[in-house]
PDB file of C-alpha atoms in Angstrom:
ATOM      1  CA  MET E 157      -4.373 -16.777  28.796  1.00 65.00           C
ATOM      2  CA  LYS E 158      -6.080 -17.751  25.571  1.00 77.00           C
ATOM      3  CA  ARG E 159      -8.631 -15.276  24.347  1.00 82.00           C
ATOM      4  CA  PRO E 160     -11.394 -15.856  21.770  1.00 85.00           C
ATOM      5  CA  GLN E 161      -9.078 -14.737  18.968  1.00 87.00           C
ATOM      6  CA  ASN E 162      -6.533 -17.422  19.914  1.00 86.00           C
ATOM      7  CA  ILE E 163      -9.209 -20.102  20.144  1.00 89.00           C
ATOM      8  CA  ILE E 164     -10.440 -19.147  16.679  1.00 89.00           C
ATOM      9  CA  ALA E 165      -6.913 -18.890  15.249  1.00 86.00           C
ATOM     10  CA  GLU E 166      -5.975 -22.373  16.462  1.00 87.00           C
ATOM     11  CA  GLY E 167      -9.392 -23.948  15.937  1.00 87.00           C
ATOM     12  CA  GLY E 168     -10.040 -26.682  13.452  1.00 87.00           C
ATOM     13  CA  LEU E 169     -13.221 -25.033  12.178  1.00 91.00           C
ATOM     14  CA  THR E 170     -11.566 -21.765  11.154  1.00 92.00           C
ATOM     15  CA  LEU E 171     -10.676 -22.809   7.612  1.00 94.00           C
ATOM     16  CA  PRO E 172     -13.991 -24.612   6.895  1.00 94.00           C
ATOM     17  CA  VAL E 173     -15.943 -21.555   8.089  1.00 95.00           C
ATOM     18  CA  ALA E 174     -13.748 -19.249   5.984  1.00 96.00           C
ATOM     19  CA  ALA E 175     -14.217 -21.586   3.006  1.00 96.00           C
ATOM     20  CA  LEU E 176     -18.003 -21.561   3.499  1.00 96.00           C
ATOM     21  CA  PHE E 177     -17.900 -17.772   3.610  1.00 96.00           C
ATOM     22  CA  GLY E 178     -15.837 -17.788   0.432  1.00 96.00           C
ATOM     23  CA  ILE E 179     -18.323 -20.032  -1.367  1.00 96.00           C
ATOM     24  CA  VAL E 180     -21.209 -17.734  -0.404  1.00 95.00           C
ATOM     25  CA  VAL E 181     -19.317 -14.677  -1.682  1.00 96.00           C
ATOM     26  CA  TRP E 182     -18.439 -16.439  -4.936  1.00 96.00           C
ATOM     27  CA  LEU E 183     -22.080 -17.386  -5.462  1.00 94.00           C
ATOM     28  CA  LEU E 184     -23.220 -13.826  -4.798  1.00 93.00           C
ATOM     29  CA  SER E 185     -20.490 -12.537  -7.129  1.00 91.00           C
ATOM     30  CA  GLY E 186     -22.090 -14.340 -10.054  1.00 89.00           C
ATOM     31  CA  LEU E 187     -20.417 -17.749  -9.962  1.00 91.00           C
ATOM     32  CA  VAL E 188     -23.329 -19.484 -11.679  1.00 89.00           C
ATOM     33  CA  GLN E 189     -24.762 -16.622 -13.736  1.00 91.00           C
ATOM     34  CA  GLN E 190     -21.400 -15.517 -15.150  1.00 90.00           C
ATOM     35  CA  ARG E 191     -19.937 -19.038 -15.238  1.00 93.00           C
ATOM     36  CA  LEU E 192     -16.877 -18.196 -13.200  1.00 93.00           C
ATOM     37  CA  TRP E 193     -15.856 -21.824 -12.802  1.00 95.00           C
ATOM     38  CA  LEU E 194     -12.308 -21.343 -14.115  1.00 95.00           C
ATOM     39  CA  GLN E 195     -11.802 -18.337 -11.846  1.00 95.00           C
ATOM     40  CA  LEU E 196     -13.060 -20.346  -8.870  1.00 96.00           C
ATOM     41  CA  ALA E 197     -10.806 -23.282  -9.748  1.00 96.00           C
ATOM     42  CA  CYS E 198      -7.823 -20.930  -9.880  1.00 96.00           C
ATOM     43  CA  PHE E 199      -8.773 -19.448  -6.511  1.00 97.00           C
ATOM     44  CA  VAL E 200      -9.179 -22.882  -4.891  1.00 97.00           C
ATOM     45  CA  ALA E 201      -5.826 -23.987  -6.307  1.00 97.00           C
ATOM     46  CA  THR E 202      -4.206 -20.866  -4.876  1.00 97.00           C
ATOM     47  CA  VAL E 203      -5.641 -21.581  -1.426  1.00 97.00           C
ATOM     48  CA  TYR E 204      -4.445 -25.186  -1.605  1.00 97.00           C
ATOM     49  CA  VAL E 205      -0.879 -24.202  -2.555  1.00 97.00           C
ATOM     50  CA  LEU E 206      -0.906 -21.531   0.167  1.00 97.00           C
ATOM     51  CA  ILE E 207      -1.810 -24.206   2.726  1.00 96.00           C
ATOM     52  CA  GLU E 208       1.096 -26.325   1.463  1.00 96.00           C
ATOM     53  CA  LEU E 209       3.430 -23.330   1.648  1.00 96.00           C
ATOM     54  CA  THR E 210       2.359 -22.646   5.239  1.00 95.00           C
ATOM     55  CA  ASN E 211       2.770 -26.276   6.309  1.00 93.00           C
ATOM     56  CA  GLN E 212       6.086 -26.917   4.580  1.00 93.00           C
ATOM     57  CA  ASN E 213       7.697 -23.793   6.000  1.00 93.00           C
ATOM     58  CA  ALA E 214       5.963 -23.751   9.411  1.00 90.00           C
ATOM     59  CA  LEU E 215       5.068 -20.082   8.987  1.00 92.00           C
ATOM     60  CA  LEU E 216       3.092 -20.295  12.229  1.00 91.00           C
ATOM     61  CA  ARG E 217       4.569 -21.988  15.307  1.00 87.00           C
ATOM     62  CA  VAL E 218       1.245 -23.584  16.222  1.00 86.00           C
ATOM     63  CA  ARG E 219      -1.173 -25.739  14.282  1.00 86.00           C
ATOM     64  CA  SER E 220      -3.296 -23.112  12.587  1.00 87.00           C
ATOM     65  CA  ARG E 221      -4.995 -22.376   9.283  1.00 92.00           C
ATOM     66  CA  MET E 222      -4.995 -18.634   9.817  1.00 94.00           C
ATOM     67  CA  VAL E 223      -2.813 -17.824   6.786  1.00 95.00           C
ATOM     68  CA  SER E 224      -5.193 -19.432   4.295  1.00 95.00           C
ATOM     69  CA  SER E 225      -8.265 -18.240   6.225  1.00 95.00           C
ATOM     70  CA  THR E 226      -6.969 -14.670   6.248  1.00 96.00           C
ATOM     71  CA  PHE E 227      -6.308 -14.930   2.530  1.00 97.00           C
ATOM     72  CA  ILE E 228      -9.869 -16.098   1.837  1.00 97.00           C
ATOM     73  CA  VAL E 229     -11.473 -13.368   3.951  1.00 96.00           C
ATOM     74  CA  LEU E 230      -9.340 -10.578   2.467  1.00 96.00           C
ATOM     75  CA  SER E 231      -9.958 -11.848  -1.065  1.00 96.00           C
ATOM     76  CA  CYS E 232     -13.693 -11.928  -0.470  1.00 95.00           C
ATOM     77  CA  ALA E 233     -13.612  -8.419   0.983  1.00 95.00           C
ATOM     78  CA  ALA E 234     -12.467  -7.379  -2.514  1.00 94.00           C
ATOM     79  CA  SER E 235     -15.199  -9.464  -4.142  1.00 92.00           C
ATOM     80  CA  PHE E 236     -15.227  -7.203  -7.226  1.00 92.00           C
ATOM     81  CA  LEU E 237     -11.842  -8.703  -8.178  1.00 93.00           C
ATOM     82  CA  LEU E 238     -12.955 -12.340  -8.088  1.00 93.00           C
ATOM     83  CA  PRO E 239     -14.430 -12.515 -11.629  1.00 93.00           C
ATOM     84  CA  GLN E 240     -11.193 -11.296 -13.220  1.00 93.00           C
ATOM     85  CA  MET E 241      -9.223 -14.199 -14.661  1.00 94.00           C
ATOM     86  CA  THR E 242      -5.914 -12.394 -15.145  1.00 94.00           C
ATOM     87  CA  GLY E 243      -5.537 -11.590 -11.461  1.00 94.00           C
ATOM     88  CA  GLY E 244      -6.368 -15.173 -10.518  1.00 95.00           C
ATOM     89  CA  ILE E 245      -3.742 -16.591 -12.884  1.00 96.00           C
ATOM     90  CA  VAL E 246      -1.057 -14.199 -11.648  1.00 96.00           C
ATOM     91  CA  GLN E 247      -1.913 -14.900  -8.012  1.00 97.00           C
ATOM     92  CA  PHE E 248      -1.734 -18.664  -8.533  1.00 97.00           C
ATOM     93  CA  CYS E 249       1.568 -18.469 -10.436  1.00 97.00           C
ATOM     94  CA  PHE E 250       3.139 -16.374  -7.691  1.00 98.00           C
ATOM     95  CA  VAL E 251       2.096 -18.645  -4.839  1.00 97.00           C
ATOM     96  CA  VAL E 252       3.557 -21.593  -6.785  1.00 97.00           C
ATOM     97  CA  ALA E 253       6.758 -19.591  -7.317  1.00 97.00           C
ATOM     98  CA  PHE E 254       6.934 -18.781  -3.589  1.00 97.00           C
ATOM     99  CA  LEU E 255       6.456 -22.441  -2.673  1.00 97.00           C
ATOM    100  CA  LEU E 256       9.301 -23.509  -4.957  1.00 96.00           C
ATOM    101  CA  LEU E 257      11.633 -20.636  -4.065  1.00 96.00           C
ATOM    102  CA  PHE E 258      11.249 -21.244  -0.332  1.00 96.00           C
ATOM    103  CA  GLN E 259      12.446 -24.801  -0.929  1.00 94.00           C
ATOM    104  CA  THR E 260      15.740 -23.369  -2.205  1.00 93.00           C
ATOM    105  CA  TYR E 261      16.558 -21.733   1.144  1.00 93.00           C
ATOM    106  CA  GLN E 262      20.351 -21.857   1.649  1.00 89.00           C
ATOM    107  CA  THR E 263      20.591 -24.353  -1.215  1.00 85.00           C
ATOM    108  CA  SER E 264      22.558 -22.798  -4.030  1.00 75.00           C
ATOM    109  CA  HIS E 265      22.354 -25.945  -6.185  1.00 82.00           C
ATOM    110  CA  SER E 266      18.529 -26.041  -6.358  1.00 85.00           C
ATOM    111  CA  ILE E 267      18.557 -25.523 -10.104  1.00 92.00           C
ATOM    112  CA  GLY E 268      15.337 -27.422 -10.794  1.00 92.00           C
ATOM    113  CA  ARG E 269      13.162 -25.617  -8.244  1.00 95.00           C
ATOM    114  CA  THR E 270      14.548 -22.242  -9.307  1.00 95.00           C
ATOM    115  CA  PHE E 271      13.796 -23.058 -12.945  1.00 96.00           C
ATOM    116  CA  TYR E 272      10.189 -24.053 -12.249  1.00 96.00           C
ATOM    117  CA  ALA E 273       9.635 -21.102  -9.930  1.00 97.00           C
ATOM    118  CA  PHE E 274      10.638 -18.625 -12.610  1.00 97.00           C
ATOM    119  CA  THR E 275       8.735 -20.595 -15.227  1.00 96.00           C
ATOM    120  CA  ALA E 276       5.654 -19.834 -13.123  1.00 97.00           C
ATOM    121  CA  ILE E 277       6.611 -16.145 -13.117  1.00 97.00           C
ATOM    122  CA  GLY E 278       7.062 -16.332 -16.890  1.00 95.00           C
ATOM    123  CA  LEU E 279       3.594 -17.824 -17.265  1.00 95.00           C
ATOM    124  CA  ALA E 280       2.201 -15.008 -15.136  1.00 95.00           C
ATOM    125  CA  SER E 281       3.966 -12.455 -17.350  1.00 93.00           C
ATOM    126  CA  ILE E 282       2.184 -13.802 -20.422  1.00 91.00           C
ATOM    127  CA  ALA E 283      -1.121 -12.978 -18.755  1.00 91.00           C
ATOM    128  CA  PHE E 284       0.168  -9.723 -17.221  1.00 93.00           C
ATOM    129  CA  VAL E 285       3.562  -8.611 -18.489  1.00 92.00           C
ATOM    130  CA  HIS E 286       4.083  -6.084 -15.696  1.00 92.00           C
ATOM    131  CA  VAL E 287       4.922  -8.865 -13.227  1.00 94.00           C
ATOM    132  CA  LEU E 288       8.386  -8.786 -14.808  1.00 93.00           C
ATOM    133  CA  TRP E 289       8.925  -5.726 -12.589  1.00 93.00           C
ATOM    134  CA  TYR E 290       9.200  -8.210  -9.745  1.00 96.00           C
ATOM    135  CA  VAL E 291      12.036 -10.226 -11.257  1.00 96.00           C
ATOM    136  CA  PRO E 292      14.904  -7.990  -9.983  1.00 96.00           C
ATOM    137  CA  VAL E 293      13.158  -7.875  -6.602  1.00 96.00           C
ATOM    138  CA  LEU E 294      13.019 -11.667  -6.496  1.00 96.00           C
ATOM    139  CA  TRP E 295      16.721 -11.889  -7.369  1.00 96.00           C
ATOM    140  CA  ILE E 296      17.565  -9.548  -4.490  1.00 96.00           C
ATOM    141  CA  LEU E 297      15.376 -11.546  -2.102  1.00 96.00           C
ATOM    142  CA  MET E 298      16.966 -14.796  -3.267  1.00 95.00           C
ATOM    143  CA  ALA E 299      20.356 -13.307  -2.384  1.00 94.00           C
ATOM    144  CA  THR E 300      19.413 -11.702   0.934  1.00 94.00           C
ATOM    145  CA  GLN E 301      16.526 -13.715   2.384  1.00 94.00           C
ATOM    146  CA  LEU E 302      16.744 -17.146   0.769  1.00 94.00           C
ATOM    147  CA  GLN E 303      20.530 -17.098   0.303  1.00 92.00           C
ATOM    148  CA  SER E 304      20.225 -19.192  -2.838  1.00 92.00           C
ATOM    149  CA  LEU E 305      21.349 -16.824  -5.602  1.00 93.00           C
ATOM    150  CA  ASN E 306      24.529 -17.527  -7.540  1.00 91.00           C
ATOM    151  CA  TRP E 307      25.445 -17.379 -11.191  1.00 92.00           C
ATOM    152  CA  ARG E 308      23.912 -20.827 -11.835  1.00 93.00           C
ATOM    153  CA  THR E 309      20.549 -20.068 -10.247  1.00 93.00           C
ATOM    154  CA  TRP E 310      20.538 -16.629 -11.898  1.00 94.00           C
ATOM    155  CA  LEU E 311      21.018 -18.131 -15.358  1.00 95.00           C
ATOM    156  CA  THR E 312      18.456 -20.794 -14.507  1.00 95.00           C
ATOM    157  CA  SER E 313      15.948 -18.107 -13.563  1.00 95.00           C
ATOM    158  CA  LEU E 314      16.413 -16.472 -16.979  1.00 95.00           C
ATOM    159  CA  LEU E 315      15.819 -19.791 -18.711  1.00 95.00           C
ATOM    160  CA  GLY E 316      12.708 -20.341 -16.602  1.00 95.00           C
ATOM    161  CA  LEU E 317      11.340 -16.927 -17.488  1.00 94.00           C
ATOM    162  CA  ALA E 318      11.944 -17.562 -21.178  1.00 92.00           C
ATOM    163  CA  MET E 319      10.458 -21.064 -21.238  1.00 92.00           C
ATOM    164  CA  PRO E 320       6.751 -20.058 -21.508  1.00 90.00           C
ATOM    165  CA  TYR E 321       7.615 -17.735 -24.382  1.00 87.00           C
ATOM    166  CA  TRP E 322       9.194 -20.597 -26.315  1.00 86.00           C
ATOM    167  CA  PHE E 323       5.835 -22.354 -26.238  1.00 82.00           C
ATOM    168  CA  ALA E 324       3.993 -19.118 -26.985  1.00 77.00           C
ATOM    169  CA  LEU E 325       6.045 -18.289 -30.089  1.00 76.00           C
ATOM    170  CA  LEU E 326       3.394 -19.634 -32.460  1.00 69.00           C
ATOM    171  CA  TRP E 327       0.799 -17.368 -30.879  1.00 66.00           C
ATOM    172  CA  PHE E 328       3.073 -14.329 -30.733  1.00 58.00           C
ATOM    173  CA  LEU E 329       5.010 -14.631 -33.986  1.00 59.00           C
ATOM    174  CA  LEU E 330       3.194 -16.843 -36.457  1.00 57.00           C
ATOM    175  CA  PRO E 331      -0.427 -15.781 -36.893  1.00 52.00           C
ATOM    176  CA  PHE E 332      -2.143 -17.966 -39.435  1.00 50.00           C
ATOM    177  CA  ASN E 333      -4.211 -16.386 -42.166  1.00 47.00           C
ATOM    178  CA  LEU E 334      -6.520 -18.785 -43.997  1.00 45.00           C
ATOM    179  CA  SER E 335      -6.221 -16.763 -47.185  1.00 48.00           C
ATOM    180  CA  ASP E 336      -2.452 -16.528 -47.108  1.00 52.00           C
ATOM    181  CA  GLU E 337       0.642 -18.399 -46.018  1.00 55.00           C
ATOM    182  CA  TRP E 338       2.223 -18.483 -42.607  1.00 54.00           C
ATOM    183  CA  THR E 339       3.891 -15.140 -41.937  1.00 57.00           C
ATOM    184  CA  THR E 340       6.256 -13.991 -39.239  1.00 59.00           C
ATOM    185  CA  ASP E 341       4.963 -10.925 -37.415  1.00 59.00           C
ATOM    186  CA  PHE E 342       6.879  -9.591 -34.419  1.00 62.00           C
ATOM    187  CA  THR E 343       4.284  -6.926 -33.681  1.00 70.00           C
ATOM    188  CA  PRO E 344       2.287  -8.892 -31.039  1.00 69.00           C
ATOM    189  CA  LEU E 345       5.453  -9.758 -29.116  1.00 71.00           C
ATOM    190  CA  ALA E 346       6.777  -6.198 -29.354  1.00 70.00           C
ATOM    191  CA  ASP E 347       3.428  -4.806 -28.227  1.00 74.00           C
ATOM    192  CA  HIS E 348       3.397  -7.237 -25.303  1.00 74.00           C
ATOM    193  CA  PHE E 349       6.771  -6.106 -23.944  1.00 73.00           C
ATOM    194  CA  SER E 350       6.318  -2.448 -24.867  1.00 73.00           C
ATOM    195  CA  LYS E 351       3.809  -2.172 -22.027  1.00 77.00           C
ATOM    196  CA  LEU E 352       6.721  -2.463 -19.609  1.00 77.00           C
ATOM    197  CA  ALA E 353       8.000   0.927 -20.755  1.00 73.00           C
ATOM    198  CA  ASP E 354       4.794   2.586 -19.574  1.00 72.00           C
ATOM    199  CA  ILE E 355       6.000   3.313 -16.045  1.00 66.00           C
ATOM    200  CA  ALA E 356       5.145   6.999 -15.770  1.00 59.00           C
ATOM    201  CA  ILE E 357       3.293   7.951 -12.598  1.00 59.00           C
ATOM    202  CA  GLN E 358      -0.359   8.142 -13.446  1.00 56.00           C
ATOM    203  CA  SER E 359      -3.162  10.049 -11.776  1.00 59.00           C
ATOM    204  CA  PRO E 360      -3.711   9.491  -8.022  1.00 62.00           C
ATOM    205  CA  ILE E 361      -5.024   6.122  -6.918  1.00 65.00           C
ATOM    206  CA  THR E 362      -8.287   7.706  -5.802  1.00 60.00           C
ATOM    207  CA  SER E 363      -9.132   8.474  -9.421  1.00 59.00           C
ATOM    208  CA  HIS E 364      -8.823   4.803 -10.391  1.00 60.00           C
ATOM    209  CA  LEU E 365     -10.720   3.202  -7.515  1.00 71.00           C
ATOM    210  CA  PHE E 366     -14.232   3.395  -6.257  1.00 82.00           C
ATOM    211  CA  LEU E 367     -14.832   3.654  -2.519  1.00 87.00           C
ATOM    212  CA  GLY E 368     -15.027  -0.086  -1.860  1.00 88.00           C
ATOM    213  CA  GLY E 369     -11.714  -0.817  -3.552  1.00 90.00           C
ATOM    214  CA  LEU E 370      -9.968   2.046  -1.795  1.00 92.00           C
ATOM    215  CA  LEU E 371     -11.253   0.909   1.604  1.00 94.00           C
ATOM    216  CA  VAL E 372     -10.044  -2.657   1.029  1.00 95.00           C
ATOM    217  CA  PHE E 373      -6.623  -1.322   0.042  1.00 95.00           C
ATOM    218  CA  ILE E 374      -6.413   0.865   3.143  1.00 95.00           C
ATOM    219  CA  LEU E 375      -7.585  -1.926   5.474  1.00 96.00           C
ATOM    220  CA  THR E 376      -5.038  -4.341   4.015  1.00 96.00           C
ATOM    221  CA  ILE E 377      -2.189  -1.848   4.441  1.00 96.00           C
ATOM    222  CA  ILE E 378      -3.173  -1.053   8.037  1.00 96.00           C
ATOM    223  CA  LEU E 379      -3.403  -4.717   9.040  1.00 96.00           C
ATOM    224  CA  ALA E 380      -0.170  -5.569   7.204  1.00 96.00           C
ATOM    225  CA  THR E 381       1.662  -2.691   8.912  1.00 95.00           C
ATOM    226  CA  ILE E 382       0.480  -3.899  12.322  1.00 95.00           C
ATOM    227  CA  GLY E 383       1.514  -7.423  11.373  1.00 93.00           C
ATOM    228  CA  MET E 384       4.992  -6.335  10.272  1.00 94.00           C
ATOM    229  CA  ALA E 385       5.540  -4.228  13.381  1.00 93.00           C
ATOM    230  CA  HIS E 386       4.467  -7.065  15.658  1.00 90.00           C
ATOM    231  CA  PHE E 387       6.537  -9.701  13.908  1.00 89.00           C
ATOM    232  CA  TRP E 388       9.757  -7.741  13.952  1.00 87.00           C
ATOM    233  CA  GLN E 389       9.218  -6.740  17.570  1.00 88.00           C
ATOM    234  CA  TYR E 390       8.904 -10.393  18.584  1.00 84.00           C
ATOM    235  CA  SER E 391      10.921 -11.997  15.801  1.00 81.00           C
ATOM    236  CA  PHE E 392      13.368 -13.444  18.365  1.00 83.00           C
ATOM    237  CA  GLU E 393      10.678 -16.026  19.180  1.00 81.00           C
ATOM    238  CA  ASP E 394      10.931 -17.508  15.677  1.00 82.00           C
ATOM    239  CA  LYS E 395      13.753 -19.385  14.025  1.00 89.00           C
ATOM    240  CA  ILE E 396      16.161 -17.539  11.753  1.00 91.00           C
ATOM    241  CA  ARG E 397      14.675 -19.237   8.690  1.00 92.00           C
ATOM    242  CA  ILE E 398      11.171 -18.005   9.565  1.00 92.00           C
ATOM    243  CA  ARG E 399      12.467 -14.469  10.099  1.00 93.00           C
ATOM    244  CA  LEU E 400      14.024 -14.498   6.632  1.00 94.00           C
ATOM    245  CA  LEU E 401      10.828 -15.811   5.037  1.00 95.00           C
ATOM    246  CA  TYR E 402       8.777 -13.114   6.727  1.00 95.00           C
ATOM    247  CA  GLY E 403      11.375 -10.628   5.547  1.00 95.00           C
ATOM    248  CA  PHE E 404      10.613 -11.931   2.059  1.00 96.00           C
ATOM    249  CA  PHE E 405       6.877 -11.272   2.552  1.00 96.00           C
ATOM    250  CA  THR E 406       7.592  -7.850   4.070  1.00 96.00           C
ATOM    251  CA  ALA E 407       9.705  -6.780   1.096  1.00 96.00           C
ATOM    252  CA  MET E 408       7.160  -8.099  -1.418  1.00 97.00           C
ATOM    253  CA  THR E 409       4.397  -6.240   0.420  1.00 97.00           C
ATOM    254  CA  ALA E 410       6.325  -2.959   0.381  1.00 96.00           C
ATOM    255  CA  VAL E 411       7.189  -3.296  -3.317  1.00 96.00           C
ATOM    256  CA  THR E 412       3.612  -4.183  -4.256  1.00 96.00           C
ATOM    257  CA  VAL E 413       2.203  -1.181  -2.368  1.00 96.00           C
ATOM    258  CA  LEU E 414       4.722   1.023  -4.189  1.00 94.00           C
ATOM    259  CA  PHE E 415       3.713  -0.437  -7.558  1.00 92.00           C
ATOM    260  CA  ILE E 416       0.030   0.157  -6.789  1.00 92.00           C
ATOM    261  CA  LEU E 417       0.675   3.775  -5.852  1.00 90.00           C
ATOM    262  CA  VAL E 418       2.794   4.375  -8.957  1.00 88.00           C
ATOM    263  CA  GLN E 419       0.613   2.406 -11.379  1.00 87.00           C
ATOM    264  CA  PRO E 420      -2.906   2.397  -9.896  1.00 88.00           C
ATOM    265  CA  GLN E 421      -4.415   1.467 -13.263  1.00 87.00           C
ATOM    266  CA  HIS E 422      -3.105  -2.068 -12.565  1.00 90.00           C
ATOM    267  CA  PHE E 423      -4.793  -2.229  -9.173  1.00 92.00           C
ATOM    268  CA  SER E 424      -6.994  -5.206 -10.069  1.00 92.00           C
ATOM    269  CA  VAL E 425      -3.999  -7.523 -10.495  1.00 94.00           C
ATOM    270  CA  LEU E 426      -1.578  -5.969  -8.022  1.00 95.00           C
ATOM    271  CA  MET E 427      -4.184  -6.046  -5.251  1.00 95.00           C
ATOM    272  CA  ARG E 428      -4.441  -9.813  -5.689  1.00 96.00           C
ATOM    273  CA  LEU E 429      -0.668 -10.044  -5.149  1.00 97.00           C
ATOM    274  CA  LEU E 430      -0.865  -7.718  -2.149  1.00 97.00           C
ATOM    275  CA  THR E 431      -3.483  -9.973  -0.556  1.00 97.00           C
ATOM    276  CA  LEU E 432      -1.230 -12.991  -1.091  1.00 97.00           C
ATOM    277  CA  CYS E 433       1.874 -11.322   0.392  1.00 96.00           C
ATOM    278  CA  THR E 434       0.162  -9.747   3.400  1.00 97.00           C
ATOM    279  CA  SER E 435      -1.872 -12.765   4.539  1.00 96.00           C
ATOM    280  CA  PRO E 436       1.035 -14.427   6.449  1.00 95.00           C
ATOM    281  CA  LEU E 437       1.921 -11.127   8.148  1.00 95.00           C
ATOM    282  CA  ILE E 438      -1.669 -10.485   9.228  1.00 96.00           C
ATOM    283  CA  ALA E 439      -2.223 -14.098  10.279  1.00 95.00           C
ATOM    284  CA  HIS E 440       0.904 -14.014  12.440  1.00 93.00           C
ATOM    285  CA  VAL E 441      -0.217 -11.052  14.532  1.00 93.00           C
ATOM    286  CA  LEU E 442      -3.762 -12.365  14.857  1.00 92.00           C
ATOM    287  CA  THR E 443      -2.489 -15.765  15.994  1.00 91.00           C
ATOM    288  CA  PHE E 444       0.249 -14.838  18.448  1.00 91.00           C
ATOM    289  CA  THR E 445      -1.167 -11.843  20.291  1.00 88.00           C
ATOM    290  CA  SER E 446      -3.412 -12.347  23.291  1.00 85.00           C
ATOM    291  CA  SER E 447      -3.987  -8.979  24.901  1.00 86.00           C
ATOM    292  CA  ARG E 448      -7.335  -7.312  25.343  1.00 89.00           C
ATOM    293  CA  LEU E 449      -6.404  -4.775  22.664  1.00 90.00           C
ATOM    294  CA  SER E 450      -5.384  -7.460  20.165  1.00 88.00           C
ATOM    295  CA  ASN E 451      -8.639  -9.297  20.834  1.00 91.00           C
ATOM    296  CA  ILE E 452     -10.534  -6.124  19.955  1.00 92.00           C
ATOM    297  CA  LEU E 453      -8.349  -5.667  16.860  1.00 91.00           C
ATOM    298  CA  PHE E 454      -9.141  -9.214  15.739  1.00 93.00           C
ATOM    299  CA  PHE E 455     -12.902  -8.780  15.841  1.00 94.00           C
ATOM    300  CA  VAL E 456     -12.830  -5.231  14.477  1.00 95.00           C
ATOM    301  CA  ALA E 457     -10.695  -6.378  11.529  1.00 94.00           C
ATOM    302  CA  LEU E 458     -13.020  -9.326  10.935  1.00 94.00           C
ATOM    303  CA  ALA E 459     -16.110  -7.117  11.116  1.00 96.00           C
ATOM    304  CA  LEU E 460     -14.600  -4.582   8.710  1.00 96.00           C
ATOM    305  CA  ALA E 461     -13.634  -7.305   6.219  1.00 95.00           C
ATOM    306  CA  LEU E 462     -17.135  -8.779   6.334  1.00 95.00           C
ATOM    307  CA  ALA E 463     -18.702  -5.329   6.007  1.00 95.00           C
ATOM    308  CA  LEU E 464     -16.525  -4.550   2.988  1.00 95.00           C
ATOM    309  CA  ALA E 465     -17.475  -7.856   1.398  1.00 95.00           C
ATOM    310  CA  VAL E 466     -21.161  -6.977   1.772  1.00 94.00           C
ATOM    311  CA  PHE E 467     -20.583  -3.401   0.590  1.00 94.00           C
ATOM    312  CA  ASN E 468     -18.724  -4.520  -2.531  1.00 93.00           C
ATOM    313  CA  LEU E 469     -21.271  -7.218  -3.287  1.00 92.00           C
ATOM    314  CA  LEU E 470     -24.076  -4.684  -3.075  1.00 89.00           C
ATOM    315  CA  GLY E 471     -22.075  -2.369  -5.311  1.00 75.00           C
ATOM    316  CA  ASN E 472     -21.961  -5.069  -7.997  1.00 61.00           C
ATOM    317  CA  VAL E 473     -25.698  -5.711  -7.899  1.00 51.00           C
TER     318      VAL E 473
END
């Protein structure tokens, strides 16, 4: 029996309503006053690529826009993150990398897609160098979940990571001084990568977040945990390829939560990645459950996300 949650999950109006909600939140977050047009463009591009990723890989067995709708609602719940350009760039680069990497599934000769996927990660690392922490994780997931890692794709991934830095060499190494000649200065590049060495556990996450941010983090973890538990309990209903892709999202979620707990000072960027990685897991459980309890969970989760969006918007006033 289809319950209201299933009707909403499979409905054609779900994404337009979520998009309308997103536009309202962006406007209230200062879209016009602060001129956040580039941030909005990055967000829209991320949603578009996420829709393509969902369609190409059939992440949901039914026709549904729940993955992208969940992403929009969760992102708007953390409305205080929307004006930050760095997080938007990193989020967009990662969803592009996921789209390309998923196309390499069981295809060890997909050199081109691997190269462009890691070029996207390299671009993200220019904006936020700490995303290089994810590179070994991605290699492991390519080997275990995508089954596409060999010595050729590994070398290709290194070339892809390095490519953005080739184009950034003038900015990093050759600062121009109008009163002098061109000089080579390795300090900016060294300073950029030296941030990676700062991996000591900092103060607890509660000391870095205000109440609204902490509540969004907790809600996301709870919903993602429920989503992971449900998927792996009923994973036999999906194809092997889908199980491996959701294993990819599960591992990325776990690693991102660990990074946030260890380095909470980077919450503003890492939370954007957590939202991206957990949206398919949350959308799956909200789409394919139909019990009375799951129906209650659906509307409680929606109400909490909307309440957090309002709370965080009021906090920014």
